[in-house]
Amino acid sequence: MVEDGRALRFAIIGAGMAGVLSAIKLKGAGLTDFTVYEKADRVGGTWRENTYPGLSCDVPSHLYSYSFAPTPEWSHRFSPGDEIQGYFERVAHEHDIERQIRFGEAVTSCRYDDGTWHVETESGHRDDVDVVIAATGVLHHPKLPDIEGLDEFEGAMFHSARWDHDVRLDGARVGIVGTGSTAVQMVSALVGRVEKLSLFQRTAQWIMPQDNPPYSDDEKTEFRANPQRLAELRANLTQVFDTFANAIVDADSPEMKMIAGMCRDNLESNVRDPELREALRPDYQAACKRLIISPDFYDAIQQPNAELVTEAIERVEPNGVRTRDGRLHELDVLVLATGFKTDAFMRPMDVIGRDGESLAQAWSARPSAYMSISIPGFPNFFMLNGPNGPVGNFSLIEVAELQFGYIMQLLAPLRSGECREVSATRDAMERHEAARVEAVEKTVWVTGCRSWYLDDRGIPATWPWSFDRFRSEMHAPHPAAFEYR
Ligand code: NAP
C-alpha cells in the first residue's frame, strides 16, 4: 500500500496533441511531478511531422482545438497545417509545460516492477514513475509501398510525412502515389506550381465537397469580443460531426444515404469529361474508406497539366514510373502518399508488464485494449488514442480529452493510497472486444473496400458505436471492468 495521498510521478510519452493535453491536465490537477518524453525537438506530433503542401485538417479548426483553449484567431474553417502546429506550440508555451519536456529523448523501454514503471530512453536516461501515459499517436510510422525499383529512382523521392523542402517543385514533373486524404490535399496545392502532375490512383475515392472560407476580420473581432459566439460555433460544429459519426456506424441510415448522394452529385456535376468521371468513380459505398473532403480536388485534377493515371504501376525506374501498359511517366519528384502503419502505436518500444509479459506478446495477433485505454496485465499504463478507438472523421482532440478524464478517474484510488495499481481485467477486455466486433457489422466500413481502418482479419479497428455512446462510456469507468490491487 502506498502512503496516503502520495503524489504520483508520471511519464508522458510523446509531445503531440495528446501529450501536450496530458501535461496541461496533470498540471491543472496539481500533479506536477511528470516528464514528457519527446523524440523530436518540438511539440506537435503529426502536425510537426507532416509539412506537405496543402496540409490542413479535415476537422474544422474551431472543433479541432482544445476545449480549454479556444482561439478566435483561426484563419479558415479548415486552417492549414502550419497554423495548427503554431497553435499547439503556443498552447504548450502558455501553459508553461516545455520545461517539463525532454526533447530528443525517444523512450525505448518501459518495464513494470512492483508498482513502478522503469522507463529508459535511447540516450540511456532512466526514470522511475508510478504511471505511464502513452500519447504516441496513431498515424505515425510511414508505410512505404512494395513497388519494384523504388531505390533506383534518380529524382527526389520521399514519403508525404517526410517532405523534403529542399526539393524544387516549381516547374518540376511530380508524381504522387496514392489517393488518400494526403494525396488529395497535395494535388490541389501542387497543380498550379508544377509543370506536370501525375496522380497514380490504385483506388478511386469519394470526395465530399466542402468549402473552406477564410474567417473575415469582422468575424474574428466578434469572436475576440464575445467568447460565447465561439462556444456556440463549437457546439454547432459538434452537432454536425455527431450526425456524421452516427451515420457511418449505420450503413443504411438516411444520413449515410445523404452523404453518399452529396459525393455522387459532386462527381457528376464537377467532372466534365465522361471518361475521367468514370475513372474517378469508386466502386464501393461512400465513407467505406475514410471520407475525403475537398473544395477543389476535381477542379485540380482537370487542369491541363494534371493526369490521373489508373493503369497499375509496374515498377519505378531511374527516370520515372512505368505502368503496366508499358508507358514510362517521366518524373523529377516522386511523392509516396501511401499512408501509415496503423497497428504500430507505441511499438517498437519495448513494454514489459506485470508478470513479465511483453506488449509484443500481448499484441502478437493485433493491438487491443479495453476502451482503447488500458491493457490487462499492464497496470498504471494508459493510452490516449489507443487501438480500436474513434478515429473516423472526429476531432481526435475531443476523443483524447474524454479519455484523459476517464484516466484521471481511474487514478483516484492510486492518489488516495487505496491501491497501488489499476488495469482493465482480461474478461472486460474480451467482452468489450466481442461486442465491438459484433457491432462493426452494421457500419459502413465493412461494406466492401480496402482501407486503413481494417485489421488483418478485415475487421475495422475502430469504435463502432455512436459518439454519444463514447461520451457516455468515458463519463465514468465501470469499476467491475478494472482490477485494483
Ligand atoms: P491512406 O488513406 O492510407 O492512403 C494511402 C493511399 O496510398 C491509398 O490511396 C492507397 O491505395 C495508396 N497506396 C498504398 N500502397 C500503394 C501501392 N503499393 N501502390 C499504389 N497505391 C498505393 O493515407 P493518407 O492519405 O496519408 O491518409 C491517412 C489518414 O491520415 C487519413 O485517412 C486521415 O485519417 C489522416 N489524414 C488526415 C488529414 C486531415 O485533413 N485531417 C489529412 C491527411 C491525412 P488504396 O486505396 O488502393 O489502398
Coordinates of C-alpha atoms and ligand atoms in Angstrom, one line a residue:
M1 CA 0.0 0.0 0.0
V2 CA 1.4 3.4 -0.9
E3 CA 1.3 6.2 1.7
D4 CA -2.0 8.1 1.8
G5 CA -2.1 10.9 -0.7
R6 CA 1.3 10.3 -2.1
A7 CA 2.0 12.5 -5.1
L8 CA 2.3 10.2 -8.2
R9 CA 5.1 10.5 -10.7
F10 CA 4.2 10.3 -14.4
A11 CA 6.0 9.7 -17.7
I12 CA 4.1 11.0 -20.7
I13 CA 5.4 9.6 -24.0
G14 CA 5.0 11.9 -26.9
A15 CA 4.5 15.7 -27.0
G16 CA 1.9 15.7 -29.8
M17 CA -1.7 16.9 -29.3
A18 CA -2.4 14.2 -26.7
G19 CA 0.9 14.5 -24.8
V20 CA 0.6 18.3 -24.5
L21 CA -3.0 17.8 -23.4
S22 CA -1.9 15.3 -20.7
A23 CA 0.8 17.6 -19.4
I24 CA -1.6 20.6 -19.1
K25 CA -4.3 18.5 -17.5
L26 CA -1.9 16.9 -14.9
K27 CA -0.6 20.3 -14.0
G28 CA -4.1 21.6 -13.7
A29 CA -4.9 18.8 -11.3
G30 CA -1.9 19.7 -9.2
L31 CA 0.0 16.5 -10.4
T32 CA 3.2 18.4 -11.3
D33 CA 5.6 15.5 -11.0
F34 CA 5.9 14.4 -14.6
T35 CA 8.2 14.4 -17.5
V36 CA 7.2 14.4 -21.1
Y37 CA 9.5 12.4 -23.4
E38 CA 9.6 13.5 -27.0
K39 CA 11.8 12.0 -29.6
A40 CA 11.8 15.1 -31.8
D41 CA 12.9 18.7 -31.0
R42 CA 9.5 20.3 -30.9
V43 CA 5.9 19.6 -29.8
G44 CA 3.2 19.0 -32.4
G45 CA 3.3 15.3 -33.3
T46 CA 1.6 14.7 -36.6
W47 CA 1.5 18.5 -37.3
R48 CA 5.2 18.7 -36.8
E49 CA 5.9 15.7 -39.0
N50 CA 3.5 16.5 -41.8
T51 CA 4.5 19.6 -43.7
Y52 CA 3.5 18.7 -47.2
P53 CA 2.0 21.4 -49.4
G54 CA -1.8 21.7 -48.9
L55 CA -1.8 20.2 -45.5
S56 CA -4.8 21.1 -43.4
C57 CA -7.1 19.3 -41.0
D58 CA -10.4 17.9 -42.2
V59 CA -12.0 18.7 -38.9
P60 CA -13.0 22.4 -38.6
S61 CA -10.4 24.4 -36.6
H62 CA -12.9 25.6 -34.0
L63 CA -13.6 22.0 -33.3
Y64 CA -10.0 20.8 -33.7
S65 CA -8.9 22.9 -30.7
Y66 CA -8.6 22.0 -27.0
S67 CA -11.9 22.8 -25.2
F68 CA -9.9 24.7 -22.7
A69 CA -8.0 26.7 -25.2
P70 CA -10.4 28.1 -27.9
T71 CA -8.9 30.7 -30.1
P72 CA -10.6 33.5 -32.1
E73 CA -7.6 33.6 -34.5
W74 CA -8.2 30.6 -36.8
S75 CA -7.7 31.9 -40.4
H76 CA -10.0 29.4 -42.1
R77 CA -12.8 27.0 -41.4
F78 CA -10.1 24.2 -42.1
S79 CA -6.9 26.0 -41.2
P80 CA -3.6 25.0 -42.7
G81 CA -1.1 22.6 -41.0
D82 CA 1.5 25.2 -40.0
E83 CA -1.2 27.2 -38.2
I84 CA -2.3 24.1 -36.3
Q85 CA 1.3 23.4 -35.4
G86 CA 1.7 27.0 -34.2
Y87 CA -1.5 26.6 -32.1
F88 CA 0.0 23.5 -30.3
E89 CA 3.3 25.3 -29.7
R90 CA 1.5 28.4 -28.4
V91 CA -0.8 26.5 -26.0
A92 CA 2.2 24.4 -24.7
H93 CA 4.1 27.6 -24.1
E94 CA 1.2 29.5 -22.5
H95 CA 0.7 26.6 -20.0
D96 CA 4.5 26.5 -19.4
I97 CA 5.0 22.8 -20.0
E98 CA 8.0 22.9 -22.3
R99 CA 10.4 22.8 -19.4
Q100 CA 9.0 19.5 -18.4
I101 CA 9.6 18.1 -21.8
R102 CA 12.8 16.2 -22.6
F103 CA 13.2 16.7 -26.3
G104 CA 15.3 14.4 -28.4
E105 CA 14.5 11.5 -26.0
A106 CA 12.9 8.5 -27.6
V107 CA 11.6 6.1 -25.0
T108 CA 12.9 2.6 -25.8
S109 CA 11.6 0.6 -22.9
C110 CA 9.1 0.6 -20.0
R111 CA 9.3 -2.2 -17.5
Y112 CA 6.9 -2.7 -14.7
D113 CA 8.1 -4.0 -11.4
D114 CA 6.2 -4.0 -8.1
G115 CA 4.3 -0.7 -8.6
T116 CA 7.0 1.2 -10.5
W117 CA 7.5 1.6 -14.2
H118 CA 11.2 1.8 -15.1
V119 CA 11.4 4.0 -18.2
E120 CA 14.5 4.1 -20.4
T121 CA 15.3 6.3 -23.3
E122 CA 17.6 5.9 -26.3
S123 CA 20.2 8.1 -24.7
G124 CA 20.3 5.8 -21.6
H125 CA 18.3 8.2 -19.4
R126 CA 16.3 6.4 -16.8
D127 CA 13.2 7.4 -14.9
D128 CA 11.1 5.5 -12.3
V129 CA 7.5 6.5 -12.4
D130 CA 4.1 5.4 -11.0
V131 CA 2.1 6.0 -14.1
V132 CA 2.9 6.0 -17.9
I133 CA 0.7 7.8 -20.3
A134 CA 1.4 6.7 -23.9
A135 CA 0.4 9.6 -26.2
T136 CA 2.3 8.3 -29.2
G137 CA -0.2 8.9 -31.9
V138 CA -1.9 6.7 -34.4
L139 CA -0.7 7.6 -37.9
H140 CA 2.9 7.8 -37.1
H141 CA 5.1 5.3 -38.9
P142 CA 5.1 5.9 -42.7
K143 CA 4.2 2.9 -44.9
L144 CA 6.3 2.6 -48.0
P145 CA 4.8 0.8 -50.9
D146 CA 6.2 -2.5 -52.1
I147 CA 7.0 -1.4 -55.6
E148 CA 9.8 -2.8 -57.6
G149 CA 12.7 -0.5 -58.4
L150 CA 11.8 2.2 -55.8
D151 CA 15.5 2.6 -54.9
E152 CA 16.5 3.1 -58.5
F153 CA 14.7 6.4 -58.9
E154 CA 17.2 9.1 -59.7
G155 CA 15.0 12.1 -58.9
A156 CA 13.8 13.2 -55.5
M157 CA 11.6 10.7 -53.7
F158 CA 10.1 10.9 -50.2
H159 CA 7.0 9.8 -48.2
S160 CA 4.4 12.5 -47.7
A161 CA 5.2 12.7 -43.9
R162 CA 8.9 13.2 -44.6
W163 CA 8.6 16.1 -47.1
D164 CA 12.0 17.4 -48.4
H165 CA 11.6 21.2 -48.6
D166 CA 14.9 21.5 -50.4
V167 CA 13.4 19.9 -53.5
R168 CA 12.3 22.3 -56.2
L169 CA 8.7 21.8 -57.2
D170 CA 8.1 24.8 -59.4
G171 CA 8.3 23.7 -63.0
A172 CA 9.0 20.1 -62.0
R173 CA 7.3 16.9 -63.1
V174 CA 5.8 15.5 -60.0
G175 CA 4.3 12.1 -59.4
I176 CA 2.1 11.2 -56.4
V177 CA 1.3 7.6 -55.5
G178 CA -1.9 7.3 -53.5
T179 CA -5.3 8.9 -53.4
G180 CA -6.0 9.2 -49.7
S181 CA -6.7 12.5 -47.8
T182 CA -3.0 13.4 -48.0
A183 CA -2.7 12.9 -51.8
V184 CA -5.9 14.8 -52.5
Q185 CA -4.8 17.8 -50.4
M186 CA -1.4 17.8 -52.2
V187 CA -2.9 17.6 -55.7
S188 CA -4.9 20.8 -55.1
A189 CA -1.9 22.6 -53.7
L190 CA 0.7 21.5 -56.3
V191 CA -1.1 21.6 -59.6
G192 CA -0.7 25.3 -60.0
R193 CA 3.0 25.1 -59.3
V194 CA 4.4 22.2 -61.2
E195 CA 4.9 21.6 -64.9
K196 CA 3.2 18.2 -64.8
L197 CA 1.4 16.4 -62.1
S198 CA 0.7 12.6 -62.4
L199 CA -1.5 11.1 -59.8
F200 CA -1.1 7.3 -59.6
Q201 CA -4.5 6.0 -58.5
R202 CA -5.0 2.4 -57.3
T203 CA -8.4 3.0 -56.0
A204 CA -10.8 5.9 -56.7
Q205 CA -12.1 7.9 -53.8
W206 CA -15.4 9.5 -53.0
I207 CA -15.0 13.2 -52.4
M208 CA -17.3 15.2 -50.1
P209 CA -17.4 18.8 -51.3
Q210 CA -16.6 21.2 -48.6
D211 CA -15.9 25.0 -48.8
N212 CA -13.0 26.4 -46.8
P213 CA -13.7 30.1 -46.4
P214 CA -11.4 32.3 -44.5
Y215 CA -12.7 34.0 -41.4
S216 CA -13.1 37.7 -42.0
D217 CA -11.5 40.3 -39.8
D218 CA -15.0 41.2 -38.6
E219 CA -15.8 37.6 -37.6
K220 CA -12.5 37.3 -35.7
T221 CA -13.2 40.7 -34.0
E222 CA -16.5 39.4 -32.9
F223 CA -15.0 36.1 -31.6
R224 CA -12.5 38.1 -29.6
A225 CA -15.1 40.3 -28.1
N226 CA -17.7 37.6 -27.5
P227 CA -16.4 34.2 -26.4
Q228 CA -19.9 33.0 -26.2
R229 CA -20.0 33.1 -30.1
L230 CA -17.0 30.8 -30.2
A231 CA -18.7 28.4 -27.8
E232 CA -21.8 28.4 -30.0
L233 CA -19.8 27.8 -33.1
R234 CA -18.1 24.9 -31.5
A235 CA -21.4 23.5 -30.3
N236 CA -22.8 23.7 -33.8
L237 CA -19.8 22.0 -35.3
T238 CA -20.0 19.3 -32.7
Q239 CA -23.6 18.6 -33.7
V240 CA -22.7 18.4 -37.4
F241 CA -19.9 15.9 -36.6
D242 CA -22.1 13.9 -34.3
T243 CA -24.5 13.5 -37.2
F244 CA -21.8 12.2 -39.4
A245 CA -20.4 10.0 -36.7
N246 CA -23.8 8.4 -36.2
A247 CA -24.3 8.0 -39.9
I248 CA -21.2 6.0 -40.6
V249 CA -21.8 3.4 -37.9
D250 CA -25.2 2.6 -39.6
A251 CA -24.5 1.9 -43.3
D252 CA -28.3 2.0 -44.1
S253 CA -29.1 5.3 -42.2
P254 CA -30.8 8.1 -44.2
E255 CA -27.9 10.4 -43.2
M256 CA -25.4 8.0 -44.8
K257 CA -27.5 8.0 -48.0
M258 CA -27.5 11.7 -47.9
I259 CA -23.7 11.8 -47.6
A260 CA -23.4 9.3 -50.5
G261 CA -25.7 11.5 -52.6
M262 CA -23.6 14.6 -52.0
C263 CA -20.4 12.7 -53.0
R264 CA -22.2 11.4 -56.2
D265 CA -23.5 14.8 -57.1
N266 CA -20.0 16.3 -56.6
L267 CA -18.6 13.8 -59.1
E268 CA -21.4 14.1 -61.6
S269 CA -21.6 17.9 -61.6
N270 CA -17.9 18.8 -61.3
V271 CA -16.1 16.4 -63.6
R272 CA -16.8 17.3 -67.2
D273 CA -15.1 14.6 -69.3
P274 CA -17.1 11.3 -69.0
E275 CA -14.0 9.1 -69.3
L276 CA -12.3 10.9 -66.4
R277 CA -15.5 10.9 -64.4
E278 CA -15.7 7.1 -64.7
A279 CA -12.1 6.7 -63.8
L280 CA -12.7 8.8 -60.7
R281 CA -15.9 6.9 -59.7
P282 CA -15.4 4.5 -56.8
D283 CA -17.0 1.1 -56.9
Y284 CA -17.8 1.0 -53.2
Q285 CA -20.0 2.9 -50.8
A286 CA -19.1 6.5 -49.8
A287 CA -17.3 6.6 -46.4
C288 CA -16.3 2.9 -46.5
K289 CA -12.8 4.3 -46.7
R290 CA -12.2 7.4 -44.6
L291 CA -14.2 10.0 -46.4
I292 CA -12.2 12.7 -48.0
I293 CA -13.3 16.3 -48.0
S294 CA -12.1 18.8 -50.6
P295 CA -13.4 22.0 -52.1
D296 CA -11.3 21.7 -55.3
F297 CA -9.8 18.3 -56.0
Y298 CA -11.9 17.7 -59.0
D299 CA -11.0 21.1 -60.4
A300 CA -7.3 20.4 -59.8
I301 CA -7.3 17.0 -61.5
Q302 CA -8.9 18.5 -64.5
Q303 CA -6.2 21.1 -65.1
P304 CA -4.3 20.6 -68.4
N305 CA -1.1 19.8 -66.6
A306 CA -2.6 17.1 -64.4
E307 CA -3.0 13.5 -65.3
L308 CA -4.9 10.8 -63.5
V309 CA -3.0 7.5 -64.1
T310 CA -5.2 4.5 -63.4
E311 CA -3.0 1.9 -65.1
A312 CA -1.3 -0.1 -62.3
I313 CA 2.3 0.7 -61.5
E314 CA 4.7 -2.0 -62.9
R315 CA 7.9 -0.6 -61.4
V316 CA 9.9 2.5 -60.7
E317 CA 12.8 3.2 -63.0
P318 CA 15.6 5.8 -62.8
N319 CA 13.6 8.3 -64.8
G320 CA 10.1 7.7 -63.5
V321 CA 7.3 5.3 -63.1
R322 CA 6.5 2.6 -65.6
T323 CA 2.9 1.4 -65.7
R324 CA 1.6 -2.0 -66.8
D325 CA 0.7 -0.7 -70.3
G326 CA 4.5 -0.2 -70.8
R327 CA 4.3 3.6 -70.6
L328 CA 7.1 5.5 -68.8
H329 CA 5.8 8.5 -66.8
E330 CA 9.0 10.6 -66.6
L331 CA 9.3 12.4 -63.3
D332 CA 11.6 14.7 -61.3
V333 CA 9.9 14.1 -58.0
L334 CA 8.0 11.1 -56.7
V335 CA 5.9 11.5 -53.6
L336 CA 4.7 8.4 -51.8
A337 CA 1.4 9.4 -50.2
T338 CA 0.9 5.7 -49.3
G339 CA -0.3 6.0 -45.7
F340 CA 0.9 4.7 -42.4
K341 CA 1.5 1.5 -40.4
T342 CA -1.7 1.8 -38.4
D343 CA -1.1 -1.0 -35.9
A344 CA 2.3 0.1 -34.6
F345 CA 1.1 2.6 -31.9
M346 CA 4.0 2.9 -29.4
R347 CA 5.9 0.0 -30.9
P348 CA 8.8 -0.8 -31.4
M349 CA 9.1 0.5 -27.8
D350 CA 9.7 -2.5 -25.5
V351 CA 7.0 -2.6 -22.9
I352 CA 7.1 -5.3 -20.2
G353 CA 4.0 -5.5 -17.9
R354 CA 3.3 -7.3 -14.7
D355 CA 4.4 -11.0 -14.7
G356 CA 7.0 -10.3 -17.4
E357 CA 4.5 -10.3 -20.2
S358 CA 5.7 -8.1 -23.1
L359 CA 3.5 -5.8 -25.2
A360 CA 4.8 -7.8 -28.2
Q361 CA 3.3 -10.9 -26.7
A362 CA 0.1 -9.3 -25.6
W363 CA -0.3 -7.8 -29.1
S364 CA 1.1 -10.7 -31.1
A365 CA -2.1 -11.1 -33.0
R366 CA -3.1 -7.4 -33.2
P367 CA -3.3 -4.4 -30.8
S368 CA -6.2 -4.3 -28.4
A369 CA -7.1 -2.6 -25.2
Y370 CA -10.1 -2.1 -23.0
M371 CA -11.8 1.1 -24.2
S372 CA -8.6 1.8 -26.2
I373 CA -7.1 2.9 -22.9
S374 CA -5.9 0.0 -20.7
I375 CA -4.3 -3.3 -21.4
P376 CA -4.8 -6.2 -18.9
G377 CA -1.6 -7.0 -17.1
F378 CA -0.1 -3.6 -17.8
P379 CA -1.1 -1.7 -14.7
N380 CA -1.0 2.1 -14.5
F381 CA -0.2 2.3 -18.2
F382 CA -2.7 4.2 -20.2
M383 CA -3.1 5.1 -23.8
L384 CA -4.6 8.1 -25.5
N385 CA -6.0 7.4 -28.9
G386 CA -5.0 3.8 -28.5
P387 CA -6.2 0.8 -30.5
N388 CA -9.8 0.4 -31.8
G389 CA -10.9 3.9 -30.7
P390 CA -12.9 6.5 -32.5
V391 CA -10.8 7.6 -35.5
G392 CA -13.4 8.1 -38.2
N393 CA -13.6 11.8 -39.1
F394 CA -13.9 13.0 -35.5
S395 CA -11.9 15.5 -33.6
L396 CA -9.2 13.4 -32.0
I397 CA -8.8 16.2 -29.5
E398 CA -12.2 15.7 -28.1
V399 CA -11.5 11.9 -28.0
A400 CA -8.3 12.5 -26.1
E401 CA -9.9 14.9 -23.7
L402 CA -12.6 12.4 -22.8
Q403 CA -10.1 9.6 -22.5
F404 CA -7.9 11.7 -20.2
G405 CA -10.9 12.5 -17.9
Y406 CA -11.5 8.8 -17.7
I407 CA -7.9 8.0 -16.8
M408 CA -8.0 10.6 -14.1
Q409 CA -10.9 8.8 -12.5
L410 CA -9.0 5.5 -12.7
L411 CA -6.1 7.2 -10.9
A412 CA -8.3 8.4 -7.9
P413 CA -7.7 5.3 -5.7
L414 CA -4.0 5.4 -6.5
R415 CA -3.8 9.1 -5.5
S416 CA -5.7 8.4 -2.3
G417 CA -3.5 5.4 -1.5
E418 CA -6.3 2.9 -1.6
C419 CA -4.4 0.8 -4.0
R420 CA -1.2 0.9 -6.0
E421 CA -2.2 -0.4 -9.3
V422 CA -5.1 -0.5 -11.7
S423 CA -5.6 -2.1 -15.1
A424 CA -8.5 -3.5 -17.1
T425 CA -9.5 -7.1 -16.4
R426 CA -8.9 -9.6 -19.2
D427 CA -12.6 -10.5 -19.0
A428 CA -13.7 -6.9 -19.5
M429 CA -11.4 -6.5 -22.5
E430 CA -12.6 -9.7 -24.1
R431 CA -16.3 -8.8 -23.6
H432 CA -15.7 -5.3 -25.0
E433 CA -13.8 -6.7 -28.0
A434 CA -16.5 -9.2 -28.7
A435 CA -19.2 -6.5 -28.6
R436 CA -17.1 -4.3 -30.8
V437 CA -16.6 -7.0 -33.4
E438 CA -20.3 -7.7 -33.5
A439 CA -21.2 -4.0 -33.8
V440 CA -18.9 -3.3 -36.7
E441 CA -21.1 -5.4 -38.9
K442 CA -23.6 -2.5 -39.2
T443 CA -21.0 0.1 -40.1
V444 CA -20.2 1.5 -43.5
W445 CA -16.6 0.4 -43.1
V446 CA -17.4 -3.3 -43.8
T447 CA -19.4 -2.6 -47.0
G448 CA -16.6 -3.7 -49.3
C449 CA -13.5 -1.7 -49.7
R450 CA -9.8 -1.8 -48.7
S451 CA -9.0 0.8 -46.1
W452 CA -6.5 1.5 -43.3
Y453 CA -9.4 1.0 -40.8
L454 CA -9.4 -2.7 -41.4
D455 CA -7.2 -5.0 -39.4
D456 CA -5.5 -8.2 -40.6
R457 CA -8.9 -10.0 -40.3
G458 CA -10.7 -7.3 -42.3
I459 CA -12.4 -6.0 -39.1
P460 CA -12.4 -2.2 -38.7
A461 CA -10.1 -1.3 -35.8
T462 CA -12.4 1.5 -34.7
W463 CA -15.2 2.5 -32.4
P464 CA -18.4 1.1 -34.0
W465 CA -21.0 2.9 -31.9
S466 CA -22.3 6.5 -31.8
F467 CA -20.1 9.2 -30.5
D468 CA -22.7 9.8 -27.7
R469 CA -22.1 6.3 -26.5
F470 CA -18.4 7.0 -26.4
R471 CA -19.0 10.1 -24.4
S472 CA -21.2 8.2 -22.0
E473 CA -18.6 5.4 -21.6
M474 CA -16.0 7.9 -20.9
H475 CA -18.1 9.6 -18.3
A476 CA -17.1 7.1 -15.6
P477 CA -15.2 3.8 -15.7
H478 CA -17.2 0.6 -14.8
P479 CA -15.5 -0.4 -11.5
A480 CA -16.0 -4.1 -12.3
A481 CA -14.0 -3.8 -15.6
F482 CA -10.9 -2.9 -13.6
E483 CA -8.7 -4.8 -11.2
Y484 CA -7.4 -2.7 -8.3
R485 CA -4.6 -4.1 -6.3
Ligands
NAP1 P1 -4.2 6.5 -46.8 O1 -5.5 7.0 -46.6 O2 -3.8 5.2 -46.1 O3 -4.0 6.4 -48.3 C1 -2.9 5.7 -48.9 C2 -3.0 5.7 -50.4 O4 -1.9 5.1 -50.9 C3 -4.2 4.9 -50.9 O5 -4.8 5.6 -51.9 C4 -3.6 3.6 -51.3 O6 -4.4 2.9 -52.3 C5 -2.3 4.1 -51.9 N1 -1.3 3.0 -51.9 C6 -0.7 2.4 -50.8 N2 0.1 1.5 -51.3 C7 0.1 1.5 -52.6 C8 0.8 0.9 -53.6 N3 1.7 -0.1 -53.3 N4 0.6 1.2 -54.9 C9 -0.3 2.1 -55.2 N5 -1.0 2.8 -54.3 C10 -0.8 2.5 -53.0 O7 -3.1 7.5 -46.3 P2 -3.2 9.1 -46.2 O8 -3.7 9.7 -47.4 O9 -1.8 9.6 -45.7 O10 -4.2 9.3 -45.1 C11 -4.2 8.6 -43.9 C12 -5.1 9.2 -42.9 O11 -4.4 10.3 -42.4 C13 -6.4 9.7 -43.4 O12 -7.3 8.8 -43.7 C14 -6.7 10.6 -42.3 O13 -7.2 9.9 -41.2 C15 -5.4 11.2 -41.9 N6 -5.2 12.5 -42.6 C16 -6.0 13.5 -42.2 C17 -5.9 14.6 -42.8 C18 -6.7 15.7 -42.3 O14 -7.1 16.6 -43.0 N7 -7.1 15.6 -41.0 C19 -5.0 14.9 -43.9 C20 -4.3 13.8 -44.3 C21 -4.3 12.6 -43.7 P3 -5.6 2.0 -52.0 O15 -6.7 3.0 -51.6 O16 -5.9 1.2 -53.2 O17 -5.3 1.2 -50.8

